[in-house]
Amino acid sequence: MSLSGTLMKPKEKTDSLDVIPTHVAIIMDGNGRWALSRGLPRMAGHRAGTENLRSIIQACIEFGIRYLTIYAFSTENWGRPPTEVQGLMKLFESVIDRELQELHDQGVQLRHIGRLDGLKPAFRQKVLQALEYTCDNDRLILNIAFNYGGRDEIVCTIQRIIEDGVKADEVTTDLVKRYLFTSGVPDPDLIIRTAGELRGSNFLIWQGAYSEWYFPPVYWPDFDKEQLRLALDEYSHRERRYGCLAGVKD
Ligand code: IPE
Ligand code: IPE
Ligand code: MG
């Protein structure tokens, strides 16, 4: 018996995207391999990745996605060679300079998840100004996970709960949610990881508890609007049960 033919019964396929996820999160992986496969330095891949991000943001707006979270730099990425880390920091700064006005004009609200305290003061200031500048926009909420780690987020959450003097029996799932970096943002419905690795790499480990995962076999700079459409199409045929039984009521 084949698993796909019997145990897993996807919803019947149609051409339309009848269920658009509210929140899509993306692990933008594979920039380095994209560059190496073209005989280019890894930084060329990171630059191509930022170019691609611009078109995926546009595509998300067109598809009617409300929240997009992107994994741009993890707490573990500090462990890369200093030249790559410095190159990435410079690139992110220049992306803010270059893209902020356009993002604002498109109605994108920028948010940051992660720790800003590990960044150089001038860079931190630039990020804070960008968040402030776009804070009234609501066409697309773009959460940028930068210097972000899921474990670090949980540690930070526990620290703040303790600092606020919350009693043990007042700690609930809802309370923890309110202390996370993503407070007020719905959990991701769909998490996409490009470039073929089948792991989460410390991304949204609390919020992703019931997310649907999708692993397109392309490097991030090659993940285009058509690839996103395929991901959304696949998502719209998934059956989300949250531990219950579909269609069974008392
Ligand atoms: C993802 O691409 C971008 C960052 C982690 C900043 P990678 O740099 O991880 O690319 P690969 O996985 O080495 O190809
Ligand atoms: C995850 O990719 C982090 C980002 C995309 C920012 P990595 O390339 O750092 O993850 P691993 O090392 O393959 O797990
Ligand atoms: Mg990688």
Coordinates of C-alpha atoms and ligand atoms in Angstrom, one line a residue:
M1 CA 0.0 0.0 0.0
S2 CA 1.4 3.4 -0.9
L3 CA 1.4 6.0 1.8
S4 CA 0.3 8.7 -0.6
G5 CA -2.6 6.6 -2.0
T6 CA -4.0 5.4 1.3
L7 CA -3.0 7.0 4.6
M8 CA -2.6 10.5 3.4
K9 CA -5.7 11.9 1.6
P10 CA -5.0 15.4 0.4
K11 CA -7.9 17.6 -0.5
E12 CA -8.9 17.4 -4.1
K13 CA -6.6 19.5 -6.3
T14 CA -8.0 22.6 -8.0
D15 CA -6.1 25.2 -10.0
S16 CA -7.1 28.1 -7.7
L17 CA -5.4 29.1 -4.5
D18 CA -8.5 28.8 -2.4
V19 CA -6.8 29.0 1.0
I20 CA -4.2 31.7 1.3
P21 CA -2.1 31.4 4.5
T22 CA -2.3 34.4 6.7
H23 CA 1.3 34.1 7.8
V24 CA 4.2 32.7 5.7
A25 CA 7.7 32.4 7.1
I26 CA 10.7 31.7 5.0
I27 CA 14.1 30.3 5.8
M28 CA 16.0 31.9 2.9
D29 CA 18.7 29.3 2.5
G30 CA 21.2 28.5 -0.2
N31 CA 22.7 31.8 -1.1
G32 CA 26.3 30.5 -0.7
R33 CA 25.7 27.4 -2.8
W34 CA 23.9 29.4 -5.5
A35 CA 27.0 31.6 -5.8
L36 CA 29.5 28.7 -5.7
S37 CA 27.6 26.8 -8.4
R38 CA 28.3 29.8 -10.6
G39 CA 31.9 30.2 -9.7
L40 CA 31.1 33.4 -7.7
P41 CA 32.1 34.4 -4.1
R42 CA 29.5 33.6 -1.5
M43 CA 28.7 37.3 -1.0
A44 CA 27.4 37.4 -4.6
G45 CA 24.8 34.9 -3.5
H46 CA 23.8 37.0 -0.5
R47 CA 23.4 40.0 -2.8
A48 CA 21.3 38.0 -5.2
G49 CA 19.3 36.8 -2.2
T50 CA 18.4 40.4 -1.2
E51 CA 17.4 41.2 -4.8
N52 CA 15.1 38.2 -4.8
L53 CA 13.6 39.2 -1.5
R54 CA 12.3 42.4 -3.1
S55 CA 10.3 40.4 -5.7
I56 CA 9.0 37.9 -3.2
I57 CA 7.7 40.7 -0.9
Q58 CA 5.9 42.1 -4.0
A59 CA 4.5 38.6 -4.8
C60 CA 3.3 38.2 -1.2
I61 CA 1.4 41.5 -1.4
E62 CA -0.2 40.3 -4.7
F63 CA -1.2 37.0 -3.3
G64 CA -2.9 38.7 -0.3
I65 CA -0.6 37.3 2.4
R66 CA -0.8 39.5 5.5
Y67 CA 2.3 38.5 7.4
L68 CA 5.7 37.5 6.1
T69 CA 8.6 36.5 8.4
I70 CA 12.0 36.0 6.9
Y71 CA 15.0 34.4 8.5
A72 CA 17.9 36.8 7.6
F73 CA 20.6 36.1 10.2
S74 CA 20.6 33.5 13.0
T75 CA 22.3 33.7 16.4
E76 CA 24.5 30.8 15.1
N77 CA 25.5 32.7 11.9
W78 CA 27.9 34.8 14.0
G79 CA 30.1 31.6 13.9
R80 CA 30.8 32.1 10.2
P81 CA 34.2 33.6 9.0
P82 CA 34.5 37.3 10.1
T83 CA 34.6 38.4 6.5
E84 CA 31.3 36.9 5.7
V85 CA 29.7 38.2 8.9
Q86 CA 31.0 41.7 8.2
G87 CA 29.9 41.5 4.6
L88 CA 26.4 40.5 5.6
M89 CA 26.1 43.3 8.2
K90 CA 27.2 45.8 5.5
L91 CA 24.7 44.3 3.0
F92 CA 21.8 44.5 5.4
E93 CA 22.6 48.1 6.2
S94 CA 22.7 49.0 2.5
V95 CA 19.4 47.2 1.9
I96 CA 17.7 49.3 4.5
D97 CA 19.2 52.5 2.9
R98 CA 18.1 51.4 -0.6
E99 CA 14.8 49.8 0.0
L100 CA 13.1 51.6 2.9
Q101 CA 11.2 54.2 0.9
E102 CA 10.0 51.7 -1.6
L103 CA 8.8 49.3 1.1
H104 CA 7.0 52.2 2.8
D105 CA 5.4 53.2 -0.4
Q106 CA 4.1 49.7 -0.9
G107 CA 2.5 49.8 2.6
V108 CA 4.9 47.4 4.2
Q109 CA 5.3 47.5 8.0
L110 CA 8.8 46.4 9.1
R111 CA 9.2 44.6 12.4
H112 CA 12.2 43.0 13.9
I113 CA 12.5 39.8 15.8
G114 CA 15.7 38.8 17.6
R115 CA 18.1 40.8 19.6
L116 CA 19.3 44.2 18.4
D117 CA 21.7 44.6 21.3
G118 CA 24.3 42.5 19.5
L119 CA 24.6 45.0 16.7
K120 CA 26.7 48.0 16.2
P121 CA 25.0 51.2 17.6
A122 CA 24.8 53.0 14.2
F123 CA 23.2 49.9 12.6
R124 CA 20.8 49.4 15.5
Q125 CA 19.8 53.0 15.2
K126 CA 19.1 52.6 11.5
V127 CA 16.9 49.5 12.2
L128 CA 14.9 51.3 14.9
Q129 CA 14.3 54.3 12.6
A130 CA 13.1 52.0 9.8
L131 CA 10.7 50.3 12.2
E132 CA 9.4 53.6 13.4
Y133 CA 9.1 55.0 9.8
T134 CA 6.9 52.2 8.6
C135 CA 4.9 51.5 11.9
D136 CA 1.6 52.7 10.6
N137 CA 1.6 50.6 7.4
D138 CA -0.6 47.5 7.3
R139 CA -0.7 46.1 3.8
L140 CA 2.0 43.5 4.7
I141 CA 3.7 43.0 8.0
L142 CA 7.3 42.0 7.3
N143 CA 9.0 40.4 10.4
I144 CA 12.7 40.3 9.9
A145 CA 14.4 37.7 12.0
F146 CA 17.8 39.1 12.4
N147 CA 20.2 38.0 15.1
Y148 CA 17.3 35.7 15.9
G149 CA 17.4 32.2 17.4
G150 CA 14.3 30.3 18.6
R151 CA 16.1 29.1 21.8
D152 CA 17.4 32.6 22.5
E153 CA 13.8 33.9 22.1
I154 CA 12.5 31.4 24.7
V155 CA 15.3 32.2 27.1
C156 CA 14.6 36.0 26.7
T157 CA 10.9 35.3 27.2
I158 CA 11.5 33.3 30.4
Q159 CA 13.8 36.1 31.7
R160 CA 11.2 38.8 31.1
I161 CA 8.4 36.7 32.7
I162 CA 10.5 36.3 35.8
E163 CA 11.5 40.0 35.8
D164 CA 7.8 40.9 35.7
G165 CA 7.2 38.8 38.9
V166 CA 4.7 36.5 37.2
K167 CA 3.7 33.6 39.5
A168 CA 4.2 30.1 38.4
D169 CA 0.5 29.2 38.2
E170 CA -0.1 32.3 36.0
V171 CA 2.2 31.0 33.3
T172 CA 0.0 29.8 30.5
T173 CA 0.5 29.3 26.8
D174 CA -1.3 32.6 26.1
L175 CA 0.9 34.4 28.5
V176 CA 4.1 33.0 27.0
K177 CA 2.9 34.0 23.5
R178 CA 2.5 37.6 24.7
Y179 CA 6.2 37.6 25.9
L180 CA 7.7 36.2 22.7
F181 CA 9.4 38.5 20.1
T182 CA 6.3 37.8 17.9
S183 CA 3.8 39.1 20.4
G184 CA 0.6 40.0 18.6
V185 CA 1.6 38.1 15.4
P186 CA -0.4 35.0 14.5
D187 CA 1.7 31.8 14.3
P188 CA 3.0 31.0 10.8
D189 CA 0.7 28.8 8.8
L190 CA 3.4 27.9 6.3
I191 CA 7.1 27.7 6.7
I192 CA 9.2 27.4 3.6
R193 CA 12.8 26.4 3.6
T194 CA 14.6 26.7 0.3
A195 CA 17.8 24.8 -0.8
G196 CA 17.0 21.3 0.3
E197 CA 18.0 21.1 4.0
L198 CA 15.2 19.4 5.9
R199 CA 15.6 21.1 9.3
G200 CA 14.4 24.1 11.2
S201 CA 17.8 25.6 12.2
N202 CA 16.4 27.3 15.4
F203 CA 13.7 29.2 13.6
L204 CA 10.3 29.9 15.3
I205 CA 10.5 26.8 17.4
W206 CA 7.6 27.8 19.6
Q207 CA 5.4 29.5 16.9
G208 CA 6.0 26.7 14.3
A209 CA 4.5 24.0 16.5
Y210 CA 1.6 23.4 14.0
S211 CA 3.0 25.1 10.9
E212 CA 2.9 23.3 7.6
W213 CA 6.4 22.9 6.2
Y214 CA 7.4 23.1 2.5
F215 CA 10.9 22.4 1.1
P216 CA 11.3 23.6 -2.5
P217 CA 14.4 22.2 -4.2
V218 CA 15.8 25.5 -5.3
Y219 CA 18.3 28.0 -3.8
W220 CA 16.9 31.1 -2.3
P221 CA 17.9 33.5 -5.2
D222 CA 16.0 31.2 -7.6
F223 CA 12.8 31.0 -5.5
D224 CA 10.6 33.2 -7.6
K225 CA 6.9 34.1 -7.7
E226 CA 6.0 30.8 -9.6
Q227 CA 7.8 28.8 -6.8
L228 CA 5.8 30.7 -4.2
R229 CA 2.6 30.0 -6.1
L230 CA 3.5 26.3 -6.0
A231 CA 4.1 26.5 -2.3
L232 CA 0.8 28.2 -1.8
D233 CA -1.0 25.7 -4.0
E234 CA 0.5 22.8 -2.0
Y235 CA -0.5 24.5 1.3
S236 CA -4.0 25.0 0.1
H237 CA -4.4 21.2 -0.2
R238 CA -3.0 20.3 3.2
E239 CA -5.4 19.2 5.9
R240 CA -4.5 20.8 9.2
R241 CA -5.9 18.7 12.1
Y242 CA -4.0 20.1 15.2
G243 CA -4.2 16.7 16.8
C244 CA -7.9 16.2 16.3
L245 CA -9.9 14.2 13.8
A246 CA -10.9 15.9 10.6
G247 CA -14.7 16.2 10.1
V248 CA -15.6 14.3 13.3
K249 CA -17.8 16.0 15.7
D250 CA -19.7 14.6 18.8
Ligands
IPE1 C1 21.4 31.7 3.8 O1 22.2 31.2 2.8 C2 21.7 33.1 4.2 C3 22.3 33.2 5.6 C4 22.4 32.3 6.4 C5 22.7 34.5 6.0 P1 23.6 30.5 3.2 O2 24.7 31.5 3.4 O3 23.3 29.6 4.4 O4 23.8 29.6 2.0 P2 24.3 28.1 2.0 O5 23.3 27.3 2.8 O6 25.7 28.1 2.5 O7 24.3 27.7 0.5
IPE2 C1 19.4 29.2 8.5 O1 20.3 28.8 7.5 C2 19.6 30.6 8.8 C3 19.2 31.6 7.8 C4 18.7 31.3 6.6 C5 19.4 33.0 8.1 P1 21.8 28.2 7.9 O2 22.5 28.0 6.6 O3 22.5 29.1 8.9 O4 21.4 26.8 8.6 P2 22.2 25.5 8.8 O5 23.6 25.8 9.2 O6 22.2 24.8 7.4 O7 21.4 24.7 9.8
MG3 MG 22.7 27.7 4.7

